[in-house]
């Protein structure tokens, strides 16, 4: 099969890879129908993502159809339409025993330590497959990033029928920030604002029915203590530092974007104490794919609008090596012709 392959730090090629003669027990061969590019893939390529391994086929946001199953497989058959949960926790460490599989001490993942979704086929454990019904494959490939935002919202206490913020602001109008904004709206948040400096992305967010604001603007600064939920999806430390001042008394700040590991920010502990603020973090997804698929099924195609590019493998390769120059670029996916 043809696949994008990372052969070393900073080295990505289009390669021919053999398919196994026999499927291991408990596994299925998935014919890829859509696979999304994430910034984590770029971090894997450059060796910035923990236990990433070379050579490896990247891609952890993917969906497809079952092409073949191992002899011992039950529950799935050729032709089933599925999405993949990429995380492979050990199941026995203290984090796994607490139900925090995303914080597994020996976490592995498709597209990071195991070959993932940027090839024509992917070998996947049956435990990691979720049926998608008639959901379009490009939408189903959004289940993984959406699941990450749902884990973040859950960690922050945002649960449908329990706590739902009345007004929220998300910093970063890229695909992940907009998925979080749309997820908040789906959960019942009345007013969701997205802040960014990219005018193309703000216009797109507005077209999705979201409120918009320019990051760092005087107008936004005037809304001090004005949001009961604030989240960062930029990974820019200065944005994280300033956003906390926008949190309403008793509100929550979610650190969701991936800041550089050596960076620090200044926080006034008296403010956290006196105004009873919650500052929480979130990493990856934690068995949130089923909820994400339900949300995508009910979404009527709004989230799928985030897919701006659907490309064959040979046109995908440059996106791993060069940052897109088009400011309107959102989610880029490999979709076989």
JSON list of C-alpha atoms in Angstrom, two decimals, residues 38-230:
[
{"chain": "A", "resi": 38, "resn": "UNK", "atom": "CA", "xyz": [-3.29, 17.62, 13.22]},
{"chain": "A", "resi": 39, "resn": "UNK", "atom": "CA", "xyz": [-0.50, 19.75, 14.62]},
{"chain": "A", "resi": 40, "resn": "UNK", "atom": "CA", "xyz": [0.40, 16.76, 16.78]},
{"chain": "A", "resi": 41, "resn": "UNK", "atom": "CA", "xyz": [1.44, 14.98, 13.55]},
{"chain": "A", "resi": 42, "resn": "UNK", "atom": "CA", "xyz": [3.97, 17.76, 12.98]},
{"chain": "A", "resi": 43, "resn": "UNK", "atom": "CA", "xyz": [5.23, 17.41, 16.55]},
{"chain": "A", "resi": 44, "resn": "UNK", "atom": "CA", "xyz": [5.60, 13.65, 16.02]},
{"chain": "A", "resi": 45, "resn": "UNK", "atom": "CA", "xyz": [7.58, 14.32, 12.82]},
{"chain": "A", "resi": 46, "resn": "UNK", "atom": "CA", "xyz": [10.02, 16.56, 14.67]},
{"chain": "A", "resi": 47, "resn": "UNK", "atom": "CA", "xyz": [10.33, 14.31, 17.73]},
{"chain": "A", "resi": 48, "resn": "UNK", "atom": "CA", "xyz": [8.49, 16.69, 20.02]},
{"chain": "A", "resi": 49, "resn": "UNK", "atom": "CA", "xyz": [5.76, 14.30, 21.12]},
{"chain": "A", "resi": 50, "resn": "UNK", "atom": "CA", "xyz": [6.95, 12.02, 23.89]},
{"chain": "A", "resi": 51, "resn": "UNK", "atom": "CA", "xyz": [7.28, 8.39, 22.86]},
{"chain": "A", "resi": 52, "resn": "UNK", "atom": "CA", "xyz": [6.86, 8.85, 19.11]},
{"chain": "A", "resi": 53, "resn": "UNK", "atom": "CA", "xyz": [8.62, 6.15, 17.08]},
{"chain": "A", "resi": 54, "resn": "UNK", "atom": "CA", "xyz": [10.35, 6.06, 13.69]},
{"chain": "A", "resi": 55, "resn": "UNK", "atom": "CA", "xyz": [9.62, 4.81, 11.15]},
{"chain": "A", "resi": 56, "resn": "UNK", "atom": "CA", "xyz": [5.89, 5.35, 11.58]},
{"chain": "A", "resi": 57, "resn": "UNK", "atom": "CA", "xyz": [2.85, 6.17, 9.47]},
{"chain": "A", "resi": 58, "resn": "UNK", "atom": "CA", "xyz": [1.27, 9.27, 11.05]},
{"chain": "A", "resi": 59, "resn": "UNK", "atom": "CA", "xyz": [-2.43, 10.01, 11.46]},
{"chain": "A", "resi": 60, "resn": "UNK", "atom": "CA", "xyz": [-4.65, 9.64, 14.52]},
{"chain": "A", "resi": 61, "resn": "UNK", "atom": "CA", "xyz": [-7.87, 11.26, 13.21]},
{"chain": "A", "resi": 62, "resn": "UNK", "atom": "CA", "xyz": [-9.33, 8.71, 10.83]},
{"chain": "A", "resi": 63, "resn": "UNK", "atom": "CA", "xyz": [-12.30, 6.72, 9.67]},
{"chain": "A", "resi": 64, "resn": "UNK", "atom": "CA", "xyz": [-12.92, 4.05, 7.08]},
{"chain": "A", "resi": 65, "resn": "UNK", "atom": "CA", "xyz": [-14.45, 0.68, 6.41]},
{"chain": "A", "resi": 66, "resn": "UNK", "atom": "CA", "xyz": [-13.44, -2.76, 7.59]},
{"chain": "A", "resi": 67, "resn": "UNK", "atom": "CA", "xyz": [-11.63, -4.57, 4.76]},
{"chain": "A", "resi": 68, "resn": "UNK", "atom": "CA", "xyz": [-10.82, -7.79, 6.64]},
{"chain": "A", "resi": 69, "resn": "UNK", "atom": "CA", "xyz": [-10.92, -9.18, 10.18]},
{"chain": "A", "resi": 70, "resn": "UNK", "atom": "CA", "xyz": [-8.76, -11.67, 12.09]},
{"chain": "A", "resi": 71, "resn": "UNK", "atom": "CA", "xyz": [-10.06, -15.23, 12.41]},
{"chain": "A", "resi": 72, "resn": "UNK", "atom": "CA", "xyz": [-10.96, -14.73, 16.09]},
{"chain": "A", "resi": 73, "resn": "UNK", "atom": "CA", "xyz": [-12.81, -11.45, 15.55]},
{"chain": "A", "resi": 74, "resn": "UNK", "atom": "CA", "xyz": [-16.40, -11.05, 16.68]},
{"chain": "A", "resi": 75, "resn": "UNK", "atom": "CA", "xyz": [-18.59, -7.99, 16.44]},
{"chain": "A", "resi": 76, "resn": "UNK", "atom": "CA", "xyz": [-17.14, -6.55, 13.23]},
{"chain": "A", "resi": 77, "resn": "UNK", "atom": "CA", "xyz": [-17.21, -7.74, 9.64]},
{"chain": "A", "resi": 78, "resn": "UNK", "atom": "CA", "xyz": [-15.98, -6.61, 6.26]},
{"chain": "A", "resi": 79, "resn": "UNK", "atom": "CA", "xyz": [-17.89, -3.54, 5.07]},
{"chain": "A", "resi": 80, "resn": "UNK", "atom": "CA", "xyz": [-18.57, -2.07, 8.54]},
{"chain": "A", "resi": 81, "resn": "UNK", "atom": "CA", "xyz": [-18.09, 1.70, 8.61]},
{"chain": "A", "resi": 82, "resn": "UNK", "atom": "CA", "xyz": [-15.95, 2.77, 11.59]},
{"chain": "A", "resi": 83, "resn": "UNK", "atom": "CA", "xyz": [-13.98, 5.52, 13.29]},
{"chain": "A", "resi": 84, "resn": "UNK", "atom": "CA", "xyz": [-10.82, 4.86, 15.27]},
{"chain": "A", "resi": 85, "resn": "UNK", "atom": "CA", "xyz": [-9.93, 5.78, 18.86]},
{"chain": "A", "resi": 86, "resn": "UNK", "atom": "CA", "xyz": [-6.13, 6.08, 18.51]},
{"chain": "A", "resi": 87, "resn": "UNK", "atom": "CA", "xyz": [-5.16, 5.85, 22.19]},
{"chain": "A", "resi": 88, "resn": "UNK", "atom": "CA", "xyz": [-3.74, 2.53, 23.37]},
{"chain": "A", "resi": 89, "resn": "UNK", "atom": "CA", "xyz": [-3.50, 2.68, 27.19]},
{"chain": "A", "resi": 90, "resn": "UNK", "atom": "CA", "xyz": [-1.88, -0.10, 29.21]},
{"chain": "A", "resi": 91, "resn": "UNK", "atom": "CA", "xyz": [-4.97, -0.58, 31.38]},
{"chain": "A", "resi": 92, "resn": "UNK", "atom": "CA", "xyz": [-2.99, -1.39, 34.53]},
{"chain": "A", "resi": 93, "resn": "UNK", "atom": "CA", "xyz": [-1.10, 1.73, 35.66]},
{"chain": "A", "resi": 94, "resn": "UNK", "atom": "CA", "xyz": [-2.50, 4.01, 38.43]},
{"chain": "A", "resi": 95, "resn": "UNK", "atom": "CA", "xyz": [-3.93, 6.49, 35.88]},
{"chain": "A", "resi": 96, "resn": "UNK", "atom": "CA", "xyz": [-5.69, 3.74, 33.92]},
{"chain": "A", "resi": 97, "resn": "UNK", "atom": "CA", "xyz": [-7.09, 2.26, 37.12]},
{"chain": "A", "resi": 98, "resn": "UNK", "atom": "CA", "xyz": [-8.51, 5.69, 37.98]},
{"chain": "A", "resi": 99, "resn": "UNK", "atom": "CA", "xyz": [-10.22, 5.86, 34.58]},
{"chain": "A", "resi": 100, "resn": "UNK", "atom": "CA", "xyz": [-7.75, 8.45, 33.23]},
{"chain": "A", "resi": 101, "resn": "UNK", "atom": "CA", "xyz": [-6.62, 6.38, 30.28]},
{"chain": "A", "resi": 102, "resn": "UNK", "atom": "CA", "xyz": [-5.37, 9.49, 28.47]},
{"chain": "A", "resi": 103, "resn": "UNK", "atom": "CA", "xyz": [-2.79, 9.91, 31.25]},
{"chain": "A", "resi": 104, "resn": "UNK", "atom": "CA", "xyz": [-1.56, 6.33, 31.02]},
{"chain": "A", "resi": 105, "resn": "UNK", "atom": "CA", "xyz": [2.07, 6.03, 32.13]},
{"chain": "A", "resi": 106, "resn": "UNK", "atom": "CA", "xyz": [2.82, 3.90, 29.06]},
{"chain": "A", "resi": 107, "resn": "UNK", "atom": "CA", "xyz": [0.38, 5.42, 26.56]},
{"chain": "A", "resi": 108, "resn": "UNK", "atom": "CA", "xyz": [0.77, 4.29, 22.96]},
{"chain": "A", "resi": 109, "resn": "UNK", "atom": "CA", "xyz": [-1.26, 5.58, 20.01]},
{"chain": "A", "resi": 110, "resn": "UNK", "atom": "CA", "xyz": [-1.95, 4.98, 16.33]},
{"chain": "A", "resi": 111, "resn": "UNK", "atom": "CA", "xyz": [-0.06, 7.57, 14.33]},
{"chain": "A", "resi": 112, "resn": "UNK", "atom": "CA", "xyz": [2.49, 8.07, 17.13]},
{"chain": "A", "resi": 113, "resn": "UNK", "atom": "CA", "xyz": [3.93, 4.73, 18.23]},
{"chain": "A", "resi": 114, "resn": "UNK", "atom": "CA", "xyz": [1.87, 2.51, 15.88]},
{"chain": "A", "resi": 115, "resn": "UNK", "atom": "CA", "xyz": [1.15, 3.04, 12.18]},
{"chain": "A", "resi": 116, "resn": "UNK", "atom": "CA", "xyz": [-1.87, 5.27, 11.76]},
{"chain": "A", "resi": 117, "resn": "UNK", "atom": "CA", "xyz": [-4.23, 6.68, 9.19]},
{"chain": "A", "resi": 118, "resn": "UNK", "atom": "CA", "xyz": [-2.14, 8.31, 6.45]},
{"chain": "A", "resi": 119, "resn": "UNK", "atom": "CA", "xyz": [-2.02, 5.23, 4.29]},
{"chain": "A", "resi": 120, "resn": "UNK", "atom": "CA", "xyz": [-4.45, 3.25, 2.18]},
{"chain": "A", "resi": 121, "resn": "UNK", "atom": "CA", "xyz": [-4.97, 0.76, 5.04]},
{"chain": "A", "resi": 122, "resn": "UNK", "atom": "CA", "xyz": [-4.47, 0.63, 8.80]},
{"chain": "A", "resi": 123, "resn": "UNK", "atom": "CA", "xyz": [-4.25, -2.36, 11.15]},
{"chain": "A", "resi": 124, "resn": "UNK", "atom": "CA", "xyz": [-6.37, -1.57, 14.22]},
{"chain": "A", "resi": 125, "resn": "UNK", "atom": "CA", "xyz": [-7.38, -3.40, 17.38]},
{"chain": "A", "resi": 126, "resn": "UNK", "atom": "CA", "xyz": [-11.09, -4.16, 17.45]},
{"chain": "A", "resi": 127, "resn": "UNK", "atom": "CA", "xyz": [-11.33, -2.49, 20.88]},
{"chain": "A", "resi": 128, "resn": "UNK", "atom": "CA", "xyz": [-10.49, 0.83, 19.21]},
{"chain": "A", "resi": 129, "resn": "UNK", "atom": "CA", "xyz": [-13.23, 0.72, 16.56]},
{"chain": "A", "resi": 130, "resn": "UNK", "atom": "CA", "xyz": [-16.55, 2.55, 16.76]},
{"chain": "A", "resi": 131, "resn": "UNK", "atom": "CA", "xyz": [-19.40, 2.21, 14.27]},
{"chain": "A", "resi": 132, "resn": "UNK", "atom": "CA", "xyz": [-20.38, 5.42, 12.51]},
{"chain": "A", "resi": 133, "resn": "UNK", "atom": "CA", "xyz": [-23.66, 4.41, 10.86]},
{"chain": "A", "resi": 134, "resn": "UNK", "atom": "CA", "xyz": [-24.35, 6.53, 7.80]},
{"chain": "A", "resi": 135, "resn": "UNK", "atom": "CA", "xyz": [-22.17, 9.44, 8.95]},
{"chain": "A", "resi": 136, "resn": "UNK", "atom": "CA", "xyz": [-19.95, 10.70, 6.14]},
{"chain": "A", "resi": 137, "resn": "UNK", "atom": "CA", "xyz": [-16.34, 9.57, 6.48]},
{"chain": "A", "resi": 138, "resn": "UNK", "atom": "CA", "xyz": [-14.92, 13.10, 6.47]},
{"chain": "A", "resi": 139, "resn": "UNK", "atom": "CA", "xyz": [-17.23, 14.02, 9.35]},
{"chain": "A", "resi": 140, "resn": "UNK", "atom": "CA", "xyz": [-16.43, 10.78, 11.20]},
{"chain": "A", "resi": 141, "resn": "UNK", "atom": "CA", "xyz": [-12.71, 11.61, 10.96]},
{"chain": "A", "resi": 142, "resn": "UNK", "atom": "CA", "xyz": [-13.49, 14.67, 13.09]},
{"chain": "A", "resi": 143, "resn": "UNK", "atom": "CA", "xyz": [-14.58, 12.40, 15.96]},
{"chain": "A", "resi": 144, "resn": "UNK", "atom": "CA", "xyz": [-11.06, 12.24, 17.44]},
{"chain": "A", "resi": 145, "resn": "UNK", "atom": "CA", "xyz": [-10.39, 16.02, 17.65]},
{"chain": "A", "resi": 146, "resn": "UNK", "atom": "CA", "xyz": [-13.97, 16.60, 18.78]},
{"chain": "A", "resi": 147, "resn": "UNK", "atom": "CA", "xyz": [-13.49, 13.91, 21.44]},
{"chain": "A", "resi": 148, "resn": "UNK", "atom": "CA", "xyz": [-10.43, 15.80, 22.67]},
{"chain": "A", "resi": 149, "resn": "UNK", "atom": "CA", "xyz": [-12.51, 18.96, 23.13]},
{"chain": "A", "resi": 150, "resn": "UNK", "atom": "CA", "xyz": [-15.22, 16.95, 24.90]},
{"chain": "A", "resi": 151, "resn": "UNK", "atom": "CA", "xyz": [-12.63, 15.56, 27.30]},
{"chain": "A", "resi": 152, "resn": "UNK", "atom": "CA", "xyz": [-11.55, 19.13, 27.97]},
{"chain": "A", "resi": 153, "resn": "UNK", "atom": "CA", "xyz": [-15.10, 20.30, 28.61]},
{"chain": "A", "resi": 154, "resn": "UNK", "atom": "CA", "xyz": [-15.76, 17.31, 30.85]},
{"chain": "A", "resi": 155, "resn": "UNK", "atom": "CA", "xyz": [-12.58, 18.00, 32.83]},
{"chain": "A", "resi": 156, "resn": "UNK", "atom": "CA", "xyz": [-13.77, 21.59, 33.25]},
{"chain": "A", "resi": 157, "resn": "UNK", "atom": "CA", "xyz": [-17.10, 20.32, 34.59]},
{"chain": "A", "resi": 158, "resn": "UNK", "atom": "CA", "xyz": [-19.17, 21.15, 31.51]},
{"chain": "A", "resi": 159, "resn": "UNK", "atom": "CA", "xyz": [-21.69, 18.33, 31.39]},
{"chain": "A", "resi": 160, "resn": "UNK", "atom": "CA", "xyz": [-25.04, 18.45, 29.61]},
{"chain": "A", "resi": 161, "resn": "UNK", "atom": "CA", "xyz": [-27.83, 18.50, 32.20]},
{"chain": "A", "resi": 162, "resn": "UNK", "atom": "CA", "xyz": [-25.42, 19.54, 34.96]},
{"chain": "A", "resi": 163, "resn": "UNK", "atom": "CA", "xyz": [-23.21, 22.59, 34.50]},
{"chain": "A", "resi": 164, "resn": "UNK", "atom": "CA", "xyz": [-23.41, 24.44, 31.20]},
{"chain": "A", "resi": 165, "resn": "UNK", "atom": "CA", "xyz": [-21.86, 27.93, 31.05]},
{"chain": "A", "resi": 166, "resn": "UNK", "atom": "CA", "xyz": [-24.20, 30.68, 29.90]},
{"chain": "A", "resi": 167, "resn": "UNK", "atom": "CA", "xyz": [-21.48, 32.52, 28.01]},
{"chain": "A", "resi": 168, "resn": "UNK", "atom": "CA", "xyz": [-18.06, 31.37, 26.91]},
{"chain": "A", "resi": 169, "resn": "UNK", "atom": "CA", "xyz": [-15.08, 32.54, 24.91]},
{"chain": "A", "resi": 170, "resn": "UNK", "atom": "CA", "xyz": [-12.56, 30.37, 23.07]},
{"chain": "A", "resi": 171, "resn": "UNK", "atom": "CA", "xyz": [-9.19, 31.79, 22.04]},
{"chain": "A", "resi": 172, "resn": "UNK", "atom": "CA", "xyz": [-8.19, 30.38, 18.67]},
{"chain": "A", "resi": 173, "resn": "UNK", "atom": "CA", "xyz": [-10.46, 30.08, 15.64]},
{"chain": "A", "resi": 174, "resn": "UNK", "atom": "CA", "xyz": [-8.66, 27.14, 14.10]},
{"chain": "A", "resi": 175, "resn": "UNK", "atom": "CA", "xyz": [-10.34, 23.75, 13.67]},
{"chain": "A", "resi": 176, "resn": "UNK", "atom": "CA", "xyz": [-9.89, 22.65, 17.29]},
{"chain": "A", "resi": 177, "resn": "UNK", "atom": "CA", "xyz": [-11.09, 25.98, 18.74]},
{"chain": "A", "resi": 178, "resn": "UNK", "atom": "CA", "xyz": [-14.13, 25.99, 16.49]},
{"chain": "A", "resi": 179, "resn": "UNK", "atom": "CA", "xyz": [-14.94, 22.36, 17.36]},
{"chain": "A", "resi": 180, "resn": "UNK", "atom": "CA", "xyz": [-14.88, 23.30, 21.04]},
{"chain": "A", "resi": 181, "resn": "UNK", "atom": "CA", "xyz": [-17.06, 26.34, 20.37]},
{"chain": "A", "resi": 182, "resn": "UNK", "atom": "CA", "xyz": [-19.59, 24.26, 18.43]},
{"chain": "A", "resi": 183, "resn": "UNK", "atom": "CA", "xyz": [-19.53, 21.57, 21.12]},
{"chain": "A", "resi": 184, "resn": "UNK", "atom": "CA", "xyz": [-20.31, 24.18, 23.78]},
{"chain": "A", "resi": 185, "resn": "UNK", "atom": "CA", "xyz": [-23.20, 25.45, 21.70]},
{"chain": "A", "resi": 186, "resn": "UNK", "atom": "CA", "xyz": [-24.48, 21.89, 21.24]},
{"chain": "A", "resi": 187, "resn": "UNK", "atom": "CA", "xyz": [-24.36, 21.41, 25.01]},
{"chain": "A", "resi": 188, "resn": "UNK", "atom": "CA", "xyz": [-26.54, 24.47, 25.55]},
{"chain": "A", "resi": 189, "resn": "UNK", "atom": "CA", "xyz": [-24.24, 27.48, 26.02]},
{"chain": "A", "resi": 190, "resn": "UNK", "atom": "CA", "xyz": [-26.28, 30.46, 24.89]},
{"chain": "A", "resi": 191, "resn": "UNK", "atom": "CA", "xyz": [-23.46, 32.74, 23.72]},
{"chain": "A", "resi": 192, "resn": "UNK", "atom": "CA", "xyz": [-20.16, 31.40, 22.41]},
{"chain": "A", "resi": 193, "resn": "UNK", "atom": "CA", "xyz": [-17.47, 33.87, 21.30]},
{"chain": "A", "resi": 194, "resn": "UNK", "atom": "CA", "xyz": [-14.34, 32.96, 19.37]},
{"chain": "A", "resi": 195, "resn": "UNK", "atom": "CA", "xyz": [-11.30, 35.25, 19.52]},
{"chain": "A", "resi": 196, "resn": "UNK", "atom": "CA", "xyz": [-8.47, 35.33, 16.97]},
{"chain": "A", "resi": 197, "resn": "UNK", "atom": "CA", "xyz": [-6.38, 37.75, 14.89]},
{"chain": "A", "resi": 198, "resn": "UNK", "atom": "CA", "xyz": [-6.98, 35.93, 11.59]},
{"chain": "A", "resi": 199, "resn": "UNK", "atom": "CA", "xyz": [-9.80, 37.78, 9.82]},
{"chain": "A", "resi": 200, "resn": "UNK", "atom": "CA", "xyz": [-10.53, 34.86, 7.47]},
{"chain": "A", "resi": 201, "resn": "UNK", "atom": "CA", "xyz": [-11.07, 32.53, 10.40]},
{"chain": "A", "resi": 202, "resn": "UNK", "atom": "CA", "xyz": [-13.19, 35.04, 12.29]},
{"chain": "A", "resi": 203, "resn": "UNK", "atom": "CA", "xyz": [-15.39, 35.50, 9.23]},
{"chain": "A", "resi": 204, "resn": "UNK", "atom": "CA", "xyz": [-15.79, 31.73, 8.99]},
{"chain": "A", "resi": 205, "resn": "UNK", "atom": "CA", "xyz": [-16.65, 31.51, 12.70]},
{"chain": "A", "resi": 206, "resn": "UNK", "atom": "CA", "xyz": [-19.27, 34.21, 12.22]},
{"chain": "A", "resi": 207, "resn": "UNK", "atom": "CA", "xyz": [-20.73, 32.26, 9.30]},
{"chain": "A", "resi": 208, "resn": "UNK", "atom": "CA", "xyz": [-21.06, 29.29, 11.68]},
{"chain": "A", "resi": 209, "resn": "UNK", "atom": "CA", "xyz": [-23.26, 31.48, 13.90]},
{"chain": "A", "resi": 210, "resn": "UNK", "atom": "CA", "xyz": [-20.62, 32.16, 16.56]},
{"chain": "A", "resi": 211, "resn": "UNK", "atom": "CA", "xyz": [-19.82, 35.53, 18.10]},
{"chain": "A", "resi": 212, "resn": "UNK", "atom": "CA", "xyz": [-16.33, 36.82, 17.26]},
{"chain": "A", "resi": 213, "resn": "UNK", "atom": "CA", "xyz": [-13.74, 39.12, 18.80]},
{"chain": "A", "resi": 214, "resn": "UNK", "atom": "CA", "xyz": [-10.23, 40.22, 17.89]},
{"chain": "A", "resi": 215, "resn": "UNK", "atom": "CA", "xyz": [-7.65, 38.92, 20.36]},
{"chain": "A", "resi": 216, "resn": "UNK", "atom": "CA", "xyz": [-5.92, 41.71, 22.25]},
{"chain": "A", "resi": 217, "resn": "UNK", "atom": "CA", "xyz": [-8.48, 44.32, 21.23]},
{"chain": "A", "resi": 218, "resn": "UNK", "atom": "CA", "xyz": [-9.68, 47.07, 23.54]},
{"chain": "A", "resi": 219, "resn": "UNK", "atom": "CA", "xyz": [-13.22, 45.83, 23.10]},
{"chain": "A", "resi": 220, "resn": "UNK", "atom": "CA", "xyz": [-12.26, 42.45, 24.48]},
{"chain": "A", "resi": 221, "resn": "UNK", "atom": "CA", "xyz": [-10.28, 43.98, 27.33]},
{"chain": "A", "resi": 222, "resn": "UNK", "atom": "CA", "xyz": [-13.39, 45.92, 28.34]},
{"chain": "A", "resi": 223, "resn": "UNK", "atom": "CA", "xyz": [-15.15, 42.59, 29.06]},
{"chain": "A", "resi": 224, "resn": "UNK", "atom": "CA", "xyz": [-12.96, 41.91, 32.10]},
{"chain": "A", "resi": 225, "resn": "UNK", "atom": "CA", "xyz": [-14.51, 39.25, 34.35]},
{"chain": "A", "resi": 226, "resn": "UNK", "atom": "CA", "xyz": [-17.21, 38.88, 31.69]},
{"chain": "A", "resi": 227, "resn": "UNK", "atom": "CA", "xyz": [-17.20, 35.15, 30.80]},
{"chain": "A", "resi": 228, "resn": "UNK", "atom": "CA", "xyz": [-18.03, 32.24, 33.04]},
{"chain": "A", "resi": 229, "resn": "UNK", "atom": "CA", "xyz": [-16.01, 29.89, 30.82]},
{"chain": "A", "resi": 230, "resn": "UNK", "atom": "CA", "xyz": [-12.77, 30.79, 29.02]}
]
